[in-house]
Tab-separated table of C-alpha atoms in Angstrom:
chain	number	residue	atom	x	y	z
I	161	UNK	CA	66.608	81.828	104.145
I	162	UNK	CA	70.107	82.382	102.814
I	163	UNK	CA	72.627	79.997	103.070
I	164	UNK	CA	75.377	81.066	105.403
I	165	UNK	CA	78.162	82.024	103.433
I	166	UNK	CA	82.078	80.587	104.808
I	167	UNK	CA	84.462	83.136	106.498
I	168	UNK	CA	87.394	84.711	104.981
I	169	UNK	CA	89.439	81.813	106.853
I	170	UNK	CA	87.464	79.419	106.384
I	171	UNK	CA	87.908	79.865	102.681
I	172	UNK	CA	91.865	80.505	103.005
I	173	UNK	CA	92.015	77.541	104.793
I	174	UNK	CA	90.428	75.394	102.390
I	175	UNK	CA	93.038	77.010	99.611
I	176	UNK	CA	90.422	78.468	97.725
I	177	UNK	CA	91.226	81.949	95.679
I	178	UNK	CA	89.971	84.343	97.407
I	179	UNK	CA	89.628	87.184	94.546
I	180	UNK	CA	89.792	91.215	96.375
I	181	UNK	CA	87.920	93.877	94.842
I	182	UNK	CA	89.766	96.366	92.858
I	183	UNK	CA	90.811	100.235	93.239
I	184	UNK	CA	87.838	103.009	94.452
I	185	UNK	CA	89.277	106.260	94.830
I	186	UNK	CA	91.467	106.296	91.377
I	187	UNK	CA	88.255	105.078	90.145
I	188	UNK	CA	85.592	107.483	91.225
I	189	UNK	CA	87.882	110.601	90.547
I	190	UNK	CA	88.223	109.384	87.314
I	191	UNK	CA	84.320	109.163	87.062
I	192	UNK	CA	83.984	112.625	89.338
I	193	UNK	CA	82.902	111.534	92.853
I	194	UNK	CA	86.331	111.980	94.531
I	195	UNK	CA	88.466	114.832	94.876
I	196	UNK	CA	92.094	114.611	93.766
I	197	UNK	CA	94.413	115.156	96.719
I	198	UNK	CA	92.577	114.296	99.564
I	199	UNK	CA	91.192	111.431	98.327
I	200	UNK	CA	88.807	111.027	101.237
I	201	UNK	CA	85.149	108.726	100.156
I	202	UNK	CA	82.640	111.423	101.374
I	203	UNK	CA	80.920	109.935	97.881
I	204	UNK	CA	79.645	107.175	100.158
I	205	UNK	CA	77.141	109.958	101.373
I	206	UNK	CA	76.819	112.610	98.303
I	207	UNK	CA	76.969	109.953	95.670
I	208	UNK	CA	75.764	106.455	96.482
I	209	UNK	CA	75.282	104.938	93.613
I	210	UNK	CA	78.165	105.798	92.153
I	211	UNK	CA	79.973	103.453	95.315
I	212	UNK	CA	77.285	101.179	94.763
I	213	UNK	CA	77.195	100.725	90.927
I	214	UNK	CA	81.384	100.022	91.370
I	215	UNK	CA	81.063	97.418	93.950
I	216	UNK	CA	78.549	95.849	91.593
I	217	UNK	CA	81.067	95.838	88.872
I	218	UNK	CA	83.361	93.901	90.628
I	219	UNK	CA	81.222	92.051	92.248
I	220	UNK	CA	80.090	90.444	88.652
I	221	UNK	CA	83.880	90.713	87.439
I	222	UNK	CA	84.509	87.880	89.875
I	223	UNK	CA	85.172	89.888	93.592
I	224	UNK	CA	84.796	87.822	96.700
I	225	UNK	CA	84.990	90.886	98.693
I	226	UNK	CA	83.541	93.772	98.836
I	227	UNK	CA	85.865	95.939	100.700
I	228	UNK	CA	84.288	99.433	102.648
I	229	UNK	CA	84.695	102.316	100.484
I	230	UNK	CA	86.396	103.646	103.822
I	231	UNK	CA	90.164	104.490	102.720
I	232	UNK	CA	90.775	107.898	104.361
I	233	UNK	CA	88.029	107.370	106.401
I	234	UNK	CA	89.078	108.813	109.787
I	235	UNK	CA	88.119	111.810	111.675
I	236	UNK	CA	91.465	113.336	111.236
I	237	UNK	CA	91.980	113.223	107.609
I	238	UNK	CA	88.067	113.888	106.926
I	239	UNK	CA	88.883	117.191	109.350
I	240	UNK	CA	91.895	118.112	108.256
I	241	UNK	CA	90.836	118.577	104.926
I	242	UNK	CA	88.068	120.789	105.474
I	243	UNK	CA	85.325	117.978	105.306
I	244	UNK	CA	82.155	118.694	107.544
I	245	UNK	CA	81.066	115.144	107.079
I	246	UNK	CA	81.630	113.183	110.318
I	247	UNK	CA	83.987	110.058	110.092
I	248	UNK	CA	80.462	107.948	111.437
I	249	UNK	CA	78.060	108.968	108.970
I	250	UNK	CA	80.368	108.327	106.050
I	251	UNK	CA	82.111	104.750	107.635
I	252	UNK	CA	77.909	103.533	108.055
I	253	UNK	CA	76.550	104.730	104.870
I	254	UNK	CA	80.090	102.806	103.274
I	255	UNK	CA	79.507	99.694	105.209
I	256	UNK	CA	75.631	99.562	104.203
I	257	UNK	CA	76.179	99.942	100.552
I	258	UNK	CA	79.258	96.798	100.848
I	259	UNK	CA	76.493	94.636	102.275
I	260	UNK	CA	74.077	95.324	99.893
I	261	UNK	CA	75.694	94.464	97.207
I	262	UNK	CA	77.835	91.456	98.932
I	263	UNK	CA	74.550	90.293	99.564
I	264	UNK	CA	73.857	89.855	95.802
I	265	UNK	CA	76.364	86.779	95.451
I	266	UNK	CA	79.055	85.141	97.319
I	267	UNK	CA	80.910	88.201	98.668
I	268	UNK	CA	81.981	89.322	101.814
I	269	UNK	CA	81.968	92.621	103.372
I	270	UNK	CA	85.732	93.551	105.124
I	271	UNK	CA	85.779	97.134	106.851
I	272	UNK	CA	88.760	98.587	106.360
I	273	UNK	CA	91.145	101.444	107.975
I	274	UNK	CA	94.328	102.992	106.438
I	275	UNK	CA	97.261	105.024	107.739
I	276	UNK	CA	96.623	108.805	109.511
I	277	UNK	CA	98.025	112.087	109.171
I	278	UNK	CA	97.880	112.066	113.047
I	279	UNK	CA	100.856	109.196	112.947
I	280	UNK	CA	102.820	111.150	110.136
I	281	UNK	CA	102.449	114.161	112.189
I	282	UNK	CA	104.244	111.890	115.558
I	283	UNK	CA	100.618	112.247	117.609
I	284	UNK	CA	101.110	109.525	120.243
I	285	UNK	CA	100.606	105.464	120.064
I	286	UNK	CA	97.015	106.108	122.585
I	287	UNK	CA	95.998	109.342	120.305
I	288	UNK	CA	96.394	107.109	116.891
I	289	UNK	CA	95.024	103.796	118.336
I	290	UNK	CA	91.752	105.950	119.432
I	291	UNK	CA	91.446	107.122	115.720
I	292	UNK	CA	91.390	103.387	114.968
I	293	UNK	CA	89.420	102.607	117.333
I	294	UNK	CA	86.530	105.004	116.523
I	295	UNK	CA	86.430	103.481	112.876
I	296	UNK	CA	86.347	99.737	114.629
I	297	UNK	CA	82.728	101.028	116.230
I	298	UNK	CA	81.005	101.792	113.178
I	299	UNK	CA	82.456	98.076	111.857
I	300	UNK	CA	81.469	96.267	114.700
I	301	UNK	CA	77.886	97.752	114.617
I	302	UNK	CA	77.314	97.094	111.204
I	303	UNK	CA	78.962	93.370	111.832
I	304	UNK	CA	81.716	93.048	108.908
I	305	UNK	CA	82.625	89.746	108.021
I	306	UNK	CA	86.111	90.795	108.279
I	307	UNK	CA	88.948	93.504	109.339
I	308	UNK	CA	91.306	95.340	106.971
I	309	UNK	CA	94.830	96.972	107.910
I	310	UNK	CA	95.940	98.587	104.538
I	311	UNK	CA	97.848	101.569	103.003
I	312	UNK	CA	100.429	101.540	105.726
I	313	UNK	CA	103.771	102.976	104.833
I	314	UNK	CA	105.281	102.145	108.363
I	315	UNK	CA	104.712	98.660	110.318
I	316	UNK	CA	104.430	100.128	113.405
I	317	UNK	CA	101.536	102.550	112.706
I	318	UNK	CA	100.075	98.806	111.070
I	319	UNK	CA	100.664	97.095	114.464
I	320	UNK	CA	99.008	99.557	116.168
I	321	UNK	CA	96.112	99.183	113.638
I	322	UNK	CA	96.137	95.486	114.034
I	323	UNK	CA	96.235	95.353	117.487
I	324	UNK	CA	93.139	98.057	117.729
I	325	UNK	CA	91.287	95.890	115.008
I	326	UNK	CA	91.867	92.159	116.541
I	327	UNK	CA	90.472	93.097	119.677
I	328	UNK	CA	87.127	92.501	118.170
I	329	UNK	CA	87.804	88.652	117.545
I	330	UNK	CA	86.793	89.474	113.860
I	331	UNK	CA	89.509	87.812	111.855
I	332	UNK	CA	92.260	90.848	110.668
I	333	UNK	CA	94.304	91.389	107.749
I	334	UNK	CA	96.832	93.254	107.137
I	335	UNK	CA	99.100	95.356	103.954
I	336	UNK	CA	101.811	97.444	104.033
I	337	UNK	CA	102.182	99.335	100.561
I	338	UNK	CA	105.707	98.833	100.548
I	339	UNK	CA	108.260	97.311	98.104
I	340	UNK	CA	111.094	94.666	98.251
I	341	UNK	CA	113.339	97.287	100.444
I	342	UNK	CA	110.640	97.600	103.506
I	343	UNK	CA	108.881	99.866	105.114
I	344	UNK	CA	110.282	103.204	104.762
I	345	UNK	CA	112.274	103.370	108.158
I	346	UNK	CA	113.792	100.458	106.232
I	347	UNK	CA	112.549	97.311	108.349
I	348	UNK	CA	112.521	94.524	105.454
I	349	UNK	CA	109.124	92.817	104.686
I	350	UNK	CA	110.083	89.718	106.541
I	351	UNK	CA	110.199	91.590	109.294
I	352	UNK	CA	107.411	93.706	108.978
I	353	UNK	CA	105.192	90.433	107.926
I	354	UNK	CA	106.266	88.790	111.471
I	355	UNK	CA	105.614	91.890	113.776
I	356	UNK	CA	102.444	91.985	111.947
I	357	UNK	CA	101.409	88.071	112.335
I	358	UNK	CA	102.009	88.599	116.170
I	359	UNK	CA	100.153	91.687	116.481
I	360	UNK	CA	97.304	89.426	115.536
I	361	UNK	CA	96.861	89.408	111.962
I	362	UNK	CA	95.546	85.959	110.427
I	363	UNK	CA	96.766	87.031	107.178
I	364	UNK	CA	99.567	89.443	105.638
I	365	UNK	CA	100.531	91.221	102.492
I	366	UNK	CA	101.378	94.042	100.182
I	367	UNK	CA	98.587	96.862	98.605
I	368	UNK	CA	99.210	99.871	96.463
I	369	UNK	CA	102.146	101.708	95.523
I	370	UNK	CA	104.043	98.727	93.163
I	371	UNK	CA	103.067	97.107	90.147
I	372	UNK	CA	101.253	93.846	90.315
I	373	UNK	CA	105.451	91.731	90.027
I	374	UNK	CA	106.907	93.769	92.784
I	375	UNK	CA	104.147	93.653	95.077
I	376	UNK	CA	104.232	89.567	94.295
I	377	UNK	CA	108.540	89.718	95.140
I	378	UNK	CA	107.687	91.382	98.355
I	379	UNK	CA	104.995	89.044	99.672
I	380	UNK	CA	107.321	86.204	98.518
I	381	UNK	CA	109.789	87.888	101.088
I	382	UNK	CA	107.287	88.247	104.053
I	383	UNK	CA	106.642	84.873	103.526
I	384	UNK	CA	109.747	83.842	103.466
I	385	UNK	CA	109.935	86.085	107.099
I	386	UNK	CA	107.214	84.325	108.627
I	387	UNK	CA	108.078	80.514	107.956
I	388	UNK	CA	111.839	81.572	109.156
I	389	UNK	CA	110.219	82.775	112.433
I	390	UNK	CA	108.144	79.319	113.228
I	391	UNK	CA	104.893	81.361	112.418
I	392	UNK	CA	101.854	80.746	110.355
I	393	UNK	CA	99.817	82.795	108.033
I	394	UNK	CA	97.598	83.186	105.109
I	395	UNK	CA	98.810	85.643	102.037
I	396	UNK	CA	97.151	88.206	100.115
I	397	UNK	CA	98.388	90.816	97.178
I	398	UNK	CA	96.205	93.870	96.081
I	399	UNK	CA	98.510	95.876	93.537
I	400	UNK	CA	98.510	98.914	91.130
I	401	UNK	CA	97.454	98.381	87.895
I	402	UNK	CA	100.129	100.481	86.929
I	403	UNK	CA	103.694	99.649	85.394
I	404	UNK	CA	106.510	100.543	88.075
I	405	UNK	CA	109.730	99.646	87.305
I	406	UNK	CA	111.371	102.769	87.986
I	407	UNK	CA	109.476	103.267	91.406
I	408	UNK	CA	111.771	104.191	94.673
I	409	UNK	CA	111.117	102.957	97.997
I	410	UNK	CA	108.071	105.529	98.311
I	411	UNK	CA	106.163	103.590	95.012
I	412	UNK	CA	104.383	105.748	92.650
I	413	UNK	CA	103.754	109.065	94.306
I	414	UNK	CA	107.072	110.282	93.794
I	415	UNK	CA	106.510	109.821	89.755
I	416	UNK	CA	106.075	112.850	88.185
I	417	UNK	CA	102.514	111.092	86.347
I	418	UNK	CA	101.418	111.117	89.619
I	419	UNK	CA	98.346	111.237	89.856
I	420	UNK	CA	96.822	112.380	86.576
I	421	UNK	CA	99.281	111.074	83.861
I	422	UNK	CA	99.665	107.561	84.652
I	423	UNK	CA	97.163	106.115	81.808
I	424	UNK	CA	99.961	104.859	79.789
I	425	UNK	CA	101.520	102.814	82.116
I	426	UNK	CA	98.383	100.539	82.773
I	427	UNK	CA	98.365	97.264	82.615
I	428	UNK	CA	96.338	95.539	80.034
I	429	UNK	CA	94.051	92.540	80.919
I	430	UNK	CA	96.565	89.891	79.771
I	431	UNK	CA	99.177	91.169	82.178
I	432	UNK	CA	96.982	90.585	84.775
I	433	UNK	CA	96.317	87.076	83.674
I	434	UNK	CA	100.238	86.777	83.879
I	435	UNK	CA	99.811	88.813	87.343
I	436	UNK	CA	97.159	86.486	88.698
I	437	UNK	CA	99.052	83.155	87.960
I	438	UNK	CA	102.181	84.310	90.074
I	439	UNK	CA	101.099	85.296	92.932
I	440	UNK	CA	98.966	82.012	93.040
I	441	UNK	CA	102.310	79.887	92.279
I	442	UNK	CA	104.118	82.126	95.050
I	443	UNK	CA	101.217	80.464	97.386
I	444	UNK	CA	99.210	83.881	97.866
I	445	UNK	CA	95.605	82.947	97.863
I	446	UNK	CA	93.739	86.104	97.751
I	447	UNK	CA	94.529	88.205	94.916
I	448	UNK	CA	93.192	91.496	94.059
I	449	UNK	CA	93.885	95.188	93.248
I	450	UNK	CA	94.126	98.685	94.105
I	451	UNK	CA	94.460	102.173	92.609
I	452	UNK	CA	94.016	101.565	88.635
I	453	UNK	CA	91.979	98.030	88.662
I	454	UNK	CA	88.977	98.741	87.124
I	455	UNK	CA	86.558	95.547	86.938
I	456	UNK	CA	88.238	94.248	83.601
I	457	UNK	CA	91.457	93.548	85.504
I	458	UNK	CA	89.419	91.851	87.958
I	459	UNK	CA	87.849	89.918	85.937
I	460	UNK	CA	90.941	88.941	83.630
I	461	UNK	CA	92.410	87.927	87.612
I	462	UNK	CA	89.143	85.708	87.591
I	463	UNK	CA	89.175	84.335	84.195
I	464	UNK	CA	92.831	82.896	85.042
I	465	UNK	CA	92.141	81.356	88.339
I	466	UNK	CA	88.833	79.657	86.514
I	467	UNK	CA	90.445	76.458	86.785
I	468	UNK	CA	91.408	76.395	90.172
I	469	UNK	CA	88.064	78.204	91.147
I	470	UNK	CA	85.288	75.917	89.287
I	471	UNK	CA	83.675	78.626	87.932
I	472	UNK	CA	83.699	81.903	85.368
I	473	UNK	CA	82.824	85.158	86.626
I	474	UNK	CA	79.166	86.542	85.387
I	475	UNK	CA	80.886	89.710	83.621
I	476	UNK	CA	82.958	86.402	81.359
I	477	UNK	CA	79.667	85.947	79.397
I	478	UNK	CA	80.390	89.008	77.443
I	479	UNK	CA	83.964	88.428	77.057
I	480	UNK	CA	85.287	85.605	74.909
I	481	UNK	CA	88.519	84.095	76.336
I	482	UNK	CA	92.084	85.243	75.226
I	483	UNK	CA	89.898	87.195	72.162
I	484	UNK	CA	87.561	84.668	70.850
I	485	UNK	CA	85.176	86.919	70.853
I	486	UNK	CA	86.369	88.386	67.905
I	487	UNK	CA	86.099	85.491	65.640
I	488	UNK	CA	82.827	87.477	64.818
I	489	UNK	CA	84.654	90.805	63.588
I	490	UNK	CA	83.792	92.371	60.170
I	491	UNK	CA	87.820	92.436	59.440
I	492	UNK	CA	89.771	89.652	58.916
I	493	UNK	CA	93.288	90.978	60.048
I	494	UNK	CA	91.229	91.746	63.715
I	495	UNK	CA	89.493	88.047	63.180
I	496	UNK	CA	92.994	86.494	63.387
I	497	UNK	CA	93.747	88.284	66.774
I	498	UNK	CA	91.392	85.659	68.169
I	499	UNK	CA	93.714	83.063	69.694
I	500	UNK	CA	95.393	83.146	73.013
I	501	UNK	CA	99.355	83.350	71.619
I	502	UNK	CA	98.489	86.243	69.913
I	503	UNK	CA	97.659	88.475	73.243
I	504	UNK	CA	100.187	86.831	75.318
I	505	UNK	CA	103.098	88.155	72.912
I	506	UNK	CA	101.675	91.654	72.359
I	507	UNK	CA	103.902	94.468	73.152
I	508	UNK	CA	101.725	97.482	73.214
I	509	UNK	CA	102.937	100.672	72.019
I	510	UNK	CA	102.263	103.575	73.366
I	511	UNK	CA	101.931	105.890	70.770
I	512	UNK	CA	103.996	108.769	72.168
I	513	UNK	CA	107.143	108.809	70.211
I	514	UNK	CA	108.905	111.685	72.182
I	515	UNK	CA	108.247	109.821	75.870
I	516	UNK	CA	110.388	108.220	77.495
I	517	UNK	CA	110.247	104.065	78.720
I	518	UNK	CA	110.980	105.192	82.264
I	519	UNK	CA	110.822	108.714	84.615
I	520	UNK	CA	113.114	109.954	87.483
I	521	UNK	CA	111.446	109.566	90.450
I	522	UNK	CA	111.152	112.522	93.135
I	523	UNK	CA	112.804	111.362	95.381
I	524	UNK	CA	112.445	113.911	98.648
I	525	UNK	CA	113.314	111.301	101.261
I	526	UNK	CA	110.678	112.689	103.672
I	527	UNK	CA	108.730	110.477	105.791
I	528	UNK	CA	106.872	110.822	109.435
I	529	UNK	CA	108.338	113.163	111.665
I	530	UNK	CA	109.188	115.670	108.428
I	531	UNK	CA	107.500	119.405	109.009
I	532	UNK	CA	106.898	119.407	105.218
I	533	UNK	CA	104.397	116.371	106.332
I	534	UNK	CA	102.069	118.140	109.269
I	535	UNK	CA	98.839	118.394	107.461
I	536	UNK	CA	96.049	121.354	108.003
I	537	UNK	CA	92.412	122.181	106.951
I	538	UNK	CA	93.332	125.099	104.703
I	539	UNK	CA	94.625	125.191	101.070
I	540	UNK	CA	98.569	124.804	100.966
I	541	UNK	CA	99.429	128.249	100.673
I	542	UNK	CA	101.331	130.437	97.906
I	543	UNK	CA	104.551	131.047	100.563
I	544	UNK	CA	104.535	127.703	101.307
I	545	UNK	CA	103.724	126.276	97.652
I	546	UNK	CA	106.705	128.253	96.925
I	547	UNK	CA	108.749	126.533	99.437
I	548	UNK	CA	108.313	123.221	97.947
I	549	UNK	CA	108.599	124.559	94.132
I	550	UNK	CA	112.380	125.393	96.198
I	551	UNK	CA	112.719	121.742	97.315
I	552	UNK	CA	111.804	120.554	94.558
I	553	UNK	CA	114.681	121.946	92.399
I	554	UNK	CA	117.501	121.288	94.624
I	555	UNK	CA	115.912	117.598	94.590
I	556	UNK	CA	115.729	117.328	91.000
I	557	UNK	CA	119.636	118.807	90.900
I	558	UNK	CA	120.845	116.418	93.084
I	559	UNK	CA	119.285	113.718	90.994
């Protein structure tokens, strides 16, 4: 019989390093099991092994958790973009192939739910709850180890989420993906971290949207939020993998690289080491990614924390620390790369002398309530493509 394997809090509250899994949909459009756009994980059903084979690469990269390939998962965004797959069939199949894999080391399996178009679109508190809701069946059937809250751009829809979600007694987390200036109707992450702790969530934190630094600032502020208000709770961080600086309050969707020209802002493996020993001195103790992580990141996140872990990840026995592994190159110039100051002081290039270090963001200011926001089943149009071509350049002239 297996041993039983400890809890999500149970590890938190022991300080252990809890080390997320990283991003799925970035990943799998990349590798041509999710479509651009609606980025909804219907590959869960037509492609299982491609969901399975990822999990298992960050499972041996070092991944404690194996989160549900369920971002997008609900029956209004899988309907609303002209998906005949039903929200239940592609939330079980997701949770079965998390298990299976969790089940191959010392993972655990957290079902998770993410903002609606039904909220954006001002559908009622009752109408969005239910939406949750009907996700938190399949999870409780299947018996998660854990709940996530993530991908929320406004801490109220979160609440809502998190007070749907807690109602099963499971332990809940919860991430906003916003930056250092809040949520975008501008409530501070302080703020947002404490509505969120009394909604019920054990712990709190940032996902998507910011680079790896950013998302670390802003979950230094929520914690700063929560021990103002007298409160308690654990910490977690699950970034791009993506350089930001130049990001607005919306994150990286209103870059123009977004979503299919973002390659050279990536973050190579020794910025995550950099990444990974922040956020543990800001006190967060699980660390992982999101859109862009790809199992080297996770395991570079892994090899850093070693120390305060006990152990190397299986995927580190093919990967010589800080480079050793090429003290066995045929060249000598590449043999004396091997040595940890070397890659810590590296300042890639990007070998595009006519691009710019930073881009304009598009800034639209739009956000739930907007018209331009109410989402339907059918291709955006030509009229109303042309409509936002006309937004578009009286936001780039104002700029």
């Amino acid at each position: 019989m297996a041993p039983i394997k400890k809890g999500i809090l149970e590890r938190l509250n022991a300080d252990e390093v809890v080390i997320g899994d990283g991003g799925f949909v970035f990943a799998l459009e990349k590798r041509g099991y999710v479509k651009a756009g609606p980025w909804t994980p219907e590959a869960n059903v037509t492609h299982t092994e491609a969901v399975r084979q990822l999990h298992r690469e960050f499972l041996r990269a070092g991944s404690n958790v194996m989160q549900t390939f369920t971002f997008y998962a609900s029956d209004d965004k899988l309907e609303n973009r002209g998906n005949d797959l039903h929200l239940t069939q592609v939330n079980e199949a997701a949770c079965d192939l998390a298990r299976e894999v969790a089940n191959e080391g010392d993972a655990l399996v957290a079902g998770g739910v993410s903002q609606t178009p039904s909220y954006l679109s001002c559908k009622s508190e009752s109408e969005v709850k239910a939406i949750f809701q009907k996700q938190l069946d399949v999870f409780v059937k299947k018996d998660v180890d854990f709940l996530i809250a993530e991908y929320f751009e406004h801490v109220e829809e979160a609440e809502w989420a998190v007070q749907v979600l807690q109602t099963t007694g499971k332990p809940v987390a919860a991430t906003l993906c916003i930056g250092p200036e809040g949520d975008l109707n501008g409530v501070s992450p302080g703020d947002c971290a404490v509505r969120l702790v009394k909604a019920g969530a054990k712990i709190v934190g940032v996902n998507c949207h910011f680079d790896p630094m950013t998302c670390v600032k802003t979950v230094k502020l929520m914690k700063e939020g929560v021990e103002r208000a007298g409160l308690t709770a654990h910490y977690m961080v699950q970034p791009l993998a993506y350089h930001t600086p130049d990001c607005n309050c919306q994150g990286f969707i209103d870059l123009p690289e977004f979503p299919f020209a973002l390659e050279p802002r990536i973050l190579t493996r020794w910025d995550m080491h950099q990444y990974a020993r922040e956020a543990y001195k800001a006190g967060i103790r699980y660390i992982g990614g999101c859109c862009g992580f790809e199992a080297y990141h996770i395991r570079a996140l892994a090899e850093e924390l070693a120390p305060e872990r006990g152990f190397l990840p299986a995927a580190s026995e093919k990967h010589g620390l800080w480079g050793s592994g090429l003290e066995m190159h045929t060249k000598p110039w590449v043999r004396a790369r091997s040595r940890r100051e070397y890659w810590e002081r590296i300042q890639p290039a990007s070998g595009r002398p006519t691009c710019p270090s930073m881009s304009t963001p598009e800034g639209w200011g739009v956000t739930k309530g907007h018209a331009d926001l109410v989402q339907h089943k059918e291709a955006t149009s030509e009229q109303e493509i042309q409509h936002l071509l006309e937004v578009q350049r009286k936001v780039k002239a104002s700029a």
